[in-house]
Structure formats: C-alpha cells, structure tokens
Amino acid sequence: MHSEAIDPAGVTWTRVDPAYIPVKFVGAIVNWLFWLAIVFIPGILNWTGVWSLPAWLLYPGLALMVIWAVIDVALVPRRVKAIGYFERHDDLLIRKGLLWQRVVAVPYGRLQYVDIEAGPIMRKFGLCTVQLKTASAATDATIPGVRREEGARLRDELSARGQARLAGL
C-alpha cells in the first residue's frame, strides 16, 4: 500500500544492507531467550513442586509467549526491509516501520554532529549505525545497518551539508 505521507512522490529509498537481517535475528533471539527464561521460571517451579500454579493459567501463558516470540522473530526481515533513507537537497528523510510507519525529515541546517557506532555483532558483519544529533532531544534520527564505507560517506557528506546550511543562518 502506497501512502503519500510515508512514501513521498519521486522518492526512491536507499535501503539498509541485507546483512543487517542476521544482526537483528541475533538480537531478537537473545532478547526472547531472556524473556522466555523469566516466563518459564514459574513453570519450572511448578513442575518441581516448589510452587503451584493452575494449569489453565500456566500453559496458555507459556504458549502465548512462545507464539509471540516466533512471530516477532519471523517479522525481522520485513522490518529490516522497511528501513530506508533518502538524501534530498535540504534534508534527509529516514523511513522505518511496518505497522506503525514513520518518516523523519532532518534538515541539514539543524544537524549538530553525525555519529557512527557499531557493536561487536555489527562489526562482524561490516555494518554500523549512523546517528544524527540535532538540538532536539526528541529527534530519533538513526540509520541502522549501513555498510561501514557508506556510513563514513554519510557522516562526511551530512556533516559538510550541515556546516554549509548552518553558515547560512
């Protein structure tokens, strides 16, 4: 479905690198293993006889969490493919989201600095996250899953554009 507000006419989004999908898989699986371990503790206590929970409460709750985790992990590729950015003349558009779609326009003149970060898993896949810092603390302007070379190019290009626009104020 095409929405003019989310996908403006004439915009061809630059999508993040497909290597970001395994990075997100690892993060989602680790996250869900943590939460499922916490949820399974009452089940383990129930099965060992330490604590007693009614079966009508325990089993549906555990099943619901497992189903939720499987659906969440299965949606990772679609979520990654929904992330994109587009460099316009005066601003940078960043698109995210499947169900709750969001497009952020960051004017180059508002950029304070551009930050690149990469954790150990991102470094293993040759990726980084480009963060745009503005005067507004509410601005969530990040582009995750960018190749390191593209991240360095974006950092340099956006910083130069921001400096040029800032000089005109």
GROMACS .gro file of C-alpha atoms in nm:
model
  169
    1MET     CA    1   0.000   0.000   0.000
    2HIS     CA    2   0.140   0.338  -0.101
    3SER     CA    3   0.089   0.638   0.126
    4GLU     CA    4   0.190   0.984   0.002
    5ALA     CA    5   0.284   1.093   0.356
    6ILE     CA    6   0.507   0.792   0.418
    7ASP     CA    7   0.641   0.746   0.064
    8PRO     CA    8   0.652   1.090  -0.099
    9ALA     CA    9   0.634   1.101  -0.477
   10GLY     CA   10   0.968   1.080  -0.652
   11VAL     CA   11   1.149   0.927  -0.355
   12THR     CA   12   1.348   0.609  -0.415
   13TRP     CA   13   1.456   0.486  -0.073
   14THR     CA   14   1.810   0.364  -0.018
   15ARG     CA   15   1.753   0.050   0.188
   16VAL     CA   16   1.987  -0.074   0.458
   17ASP     CA   17   2.223  -0.361   0.383
   18PRO     CA   18   2.064  -0.710   0.382
   19ALA     CA   19   2.345  -0.825   0.616
   20TYR     CA   20   2.154  -0.635   0.887
   21ILE     CA   21   1.889  -0.911   0.891
   22PRO     CA   22   2.112  -1.168   1.070
   23VAL     CA   23   2.223  -0.898   1.314
   24LYS     CA   24   1.859  -0.830   1.404
   25PHE     CA   25   1.790  -1.207   1.422
   26VAL     CA   26   2.068  -1.248   1.679
   27GLY     CA   27   1.937  -0.955   1.883
   28ALA     CA   28   1.576  -1.076   1.872
   29ILE     CA   29   1.666  -1.434   1.964
   30VAL     CA   30   1.885  -1.327   2.257
   31ASN     CA   31   1.611  -1.091   2.377
   32TRP     CA   32   1.341  -1.359   2.354
   33LEU     CA   33   1.559  -1.622   2.522
   34PHE     CA   34   1.598  -1.386   2.817
   35TRP     CA   35   1.224  -1.316   2.845
   36LEU     CA   36   1.123  -1.677   2.787
   37ALA     CA   37   1.364  -1.788   3.061
   38ILE     CA   38   1.194  -1.547   3.301
   39VAL     CA   39   0.848  -1.666   3.198
   40PHE     CA   40   0.949  -2.033   3.221
   41ILE     CA   41   1.069  -1.994   3.583
   42PRO     CA   42   0.714  -2.032   3.725
   43GLY     CA   43   0.670  -2.339   3.503
   44ILE     CA   44   0.990  -2.494   3.631
   45LEU     CA   45   0.893  -2.417   3.990
   46ASN     CA   46   0.552  -2.571   3.923
   47TRP     CA   47   0.698  -2.887   3.766
   48THR     CA   48   0.943  -2.935   4.056
   49GLY     CA   49   0.668  -2.890   4.313
   50VAL     CA   50   0.818  -2.580   4.474
   51TRP     CA   51   0.533  -2.358   4.365
   52SER     CA   52   0.188  -2.445   4.243
   53LEU     CA   53   0.012  -2.268   3.959
   54PRO     CA   54  -0.314  -2.379   3.798
   55ALA     CA   55  -0.257  -2.545   3.461
   56TRP     CA   56  -0.524  -2.327   3.295
   57LEU     CA   57  -0.306  -2.024   3.373
   58LEU     CA   58   0.041  -2.169   3.323
   59TYR     CA   59   0.023  -2.349   2.987
   60PRO     CA   60  -0.172  -2.091   2.785
   61GLY     CA   61   0.058  -1.818   2.915
   62LEU     CA   62   0.370  -2.011   2.813
   63ALA     CA   63   0.221  -2.099   2.474
   64LEU     CA   64   0.123  -1.738   2.411
   65MET     CA   65   0.477  -1.616   2.487
   66VAL     CA   66   0.634  -1.876   2.256
   67ILE     CA   67   0.392  -1.788   1.972
   68TRP     CA   68   0.459  -1.416   2.024
   69ALA     CA   69   0.835  -1.479   2.013
   70VAL     CA   70   0.813  -1.684   1.693
   71ILE     CA   71   0.602  -1.417   1.519
   72ASP     CA   72   0.835  -1.139   1.637
   73VAL     CA   73   1.146  -1.320   1.510
   74ALA     CA   74   0.973  -1.412   1.183
   75LEU     CA   75   0.897  -1.043   1.114
   76VAL     CA   76   1.263  -0.938   1.141
   77PRO     CA   77   1.336  -0.950   0.764
   78ARG     CA   78   1.030  -0.738   0.680
   79ARG     CA   79   1.119  -0.484   0.950
   80VAL     CA   80   1.473  -0.450   0.816
   81LYS     CA   81   1.350  -0.412   0.457
   82ALA     CA   82   1.120  -0.128   0.571
   83ILE     CA   83   1.417   0.085   0.685
   84GLY     CA   84   1.543   0.335   0.431
   85TYR     CA   85   1.682   0.684   0.378
   86PHE     CA   86   1.680   0.943   0.104
   87GLU     CA   87   1.906   1.247   0.069
   88ARG     CA   88   1.717   1.549  -0.059
   89HIS     CA   89   1.856   1.894  -0.132
   90ASP     CA   90   1.768   2.046   0.208
   91ASP     CA   91   1.707   1.748   0.433
   92LEU     CA   92   1.749   1.377   0.492
   93LEU     CA   93   1.443   1.151   0.505
   94ILE     CA   94   1.457   0.838   0.721
   95ARG     CA   95   1.182   0.575   0.694
   96LYS     CA   96   1.107   0.296   0.943
   97GLY     CA   97   0.824   0.068   1.041
   98LEU     CA   98   0.577  -0.185   0.907
   99LEU     CA   99   0.258  -0.140   1.103
  100TRP     CA  100   0.343   0.196   1.258
  101GLN     CA  101   0.530   0.363   0.977
  102ARG     CA  102   0.740   0.670   1.044
  103VAL     CA  103   0.927   0.915   0.827
  104VAL     CA  104   1.162   1.167   0.988
  105ALA     CA  105   1.292   1.464   0.790
  106VAL     CA  106   1.613   1.606   0.936
  107PRO     CA  107   1.707   1.948   0.789
  108TYR     CA  108   2.081   1.968   0.726
  109GLY     CA  109   2.095   2.310   0.892
  110ARG     CA  110   1.977   2.155   1.223
  111LEU     CA  111   2.249   1.890   1.239
  112GLN     CA  112   2.493   1.936   1.523
  113TYR     CA  113   2.700   1.627   1.452
  114VAL     CA  114   2.682   1.286   1.289
  115ASP     CA  115   2.787   0.986   1.495
  116ILE     CA  116   2.875   0.635   1.379
  117GLU     CA  117   2.861   0.341   1.615
  118ALA     CA  118   2.897  -0.035   1.579
  119GLY     CA  119   2.874  -0.307   1.839
  120PRO     CA  120   3.062  -0.637   1.814
  121ILE     CA  121   2.796  -0.814   1.605
  122MET     CA  122   2.757  -0.518   1.372
  123ARG     CA  123   3.136  -0.502   1.327
  124LYS     CA  124   3.146  -0.874   1.242
  125PHE     CA  125   2.903  -0.809   0.955
  126GLY     CA  126   3.083  -0.489   0.845
  127LEU     CA  127   2.790  -0.266   0.944
  128CYS     CA  128   2.735   0.044   1.152
  129THR     CA  129   2.460   0.276   1.274
  130VAL     CA  130   2.458   0.639   1.166
  131GLN     CA  131   2.308   0.870   1.430
  132LEU     CA  132   2.214   1.227   1.352
  133LYS     CA  133   2.229   1.461   1.650
  134THR     CA  134   2.021   1.777   1.646
  135ALA     CA  135   1.932   2.035   1.909
  136SER     CA  136   1.607   1.847   1.973
  137ALA     CA  137   1.638   1.561   2.220
  138ALA     CA  138   1.320   1.410   2.072
  139THR     CA  139   1.469   1.357   1.727
  140ASP     CA  140   1.516   0.987   1.662
  141ALA     CA  141   1.728   1.006   1.353
  142THR     CA  142   1.925   0.685   1.319
  143ILE     CA  143   2.003   0.472   1.018
  144PRO     CA  144   2.098   0.123   1.137
  145GLY     CA  145   2.254  -0.150   0.924
  146VAL     CA  146   2.462   0.066   0.692
  147ARG     CA  147   2.788  -0.065   0.543
  148ARG     CA  148   3.088   0.098   0.711
  149GLU     CA  149   3.200   0.267   0.389
  150GLU     CA  150   2.851   0.410   0.333
  151GLY     CA  151   2.837   0.517   0.698
  152ALA     CA  152   3.166   0.707   0.662
  153ARG     CA  153   3.041   0.868   0.339
  154LEU     CA  154   2.713   0.969   0.506
  155ARG     CA  155   2.899   1.110   0.807
  156ASP     CA  156   3.126   1.323   0.589
  157GLU     CA  157   2.857   1.429   0.341
  158LEU     CA  158   2.592   1.513   0.602
  159SER     CA  159   2.841   1.697   0.820
  160ALA     CA  160   2.954   1.907   0.523
  161ARG     CA  161   2.595   1.982   0.422
  162GLY     CA  162   2.505   2.068   0.781
  163GLN     CA  163   2.804   2.301   0.811
  164ALA     CA  164   2.716   2.472   0.482
  165ARG     CA  165   2.350   2.523   0.585
  166LEU     CA  166   2.448   2.636   0.935
  167ALA     CA  167   2.679   2.903   0.793
  168GLY     CA  168   2.382   3.049   0.606
  169LEU     CA  169   2.179   3.106   0.926
   0.00000   0.00000   0.00000
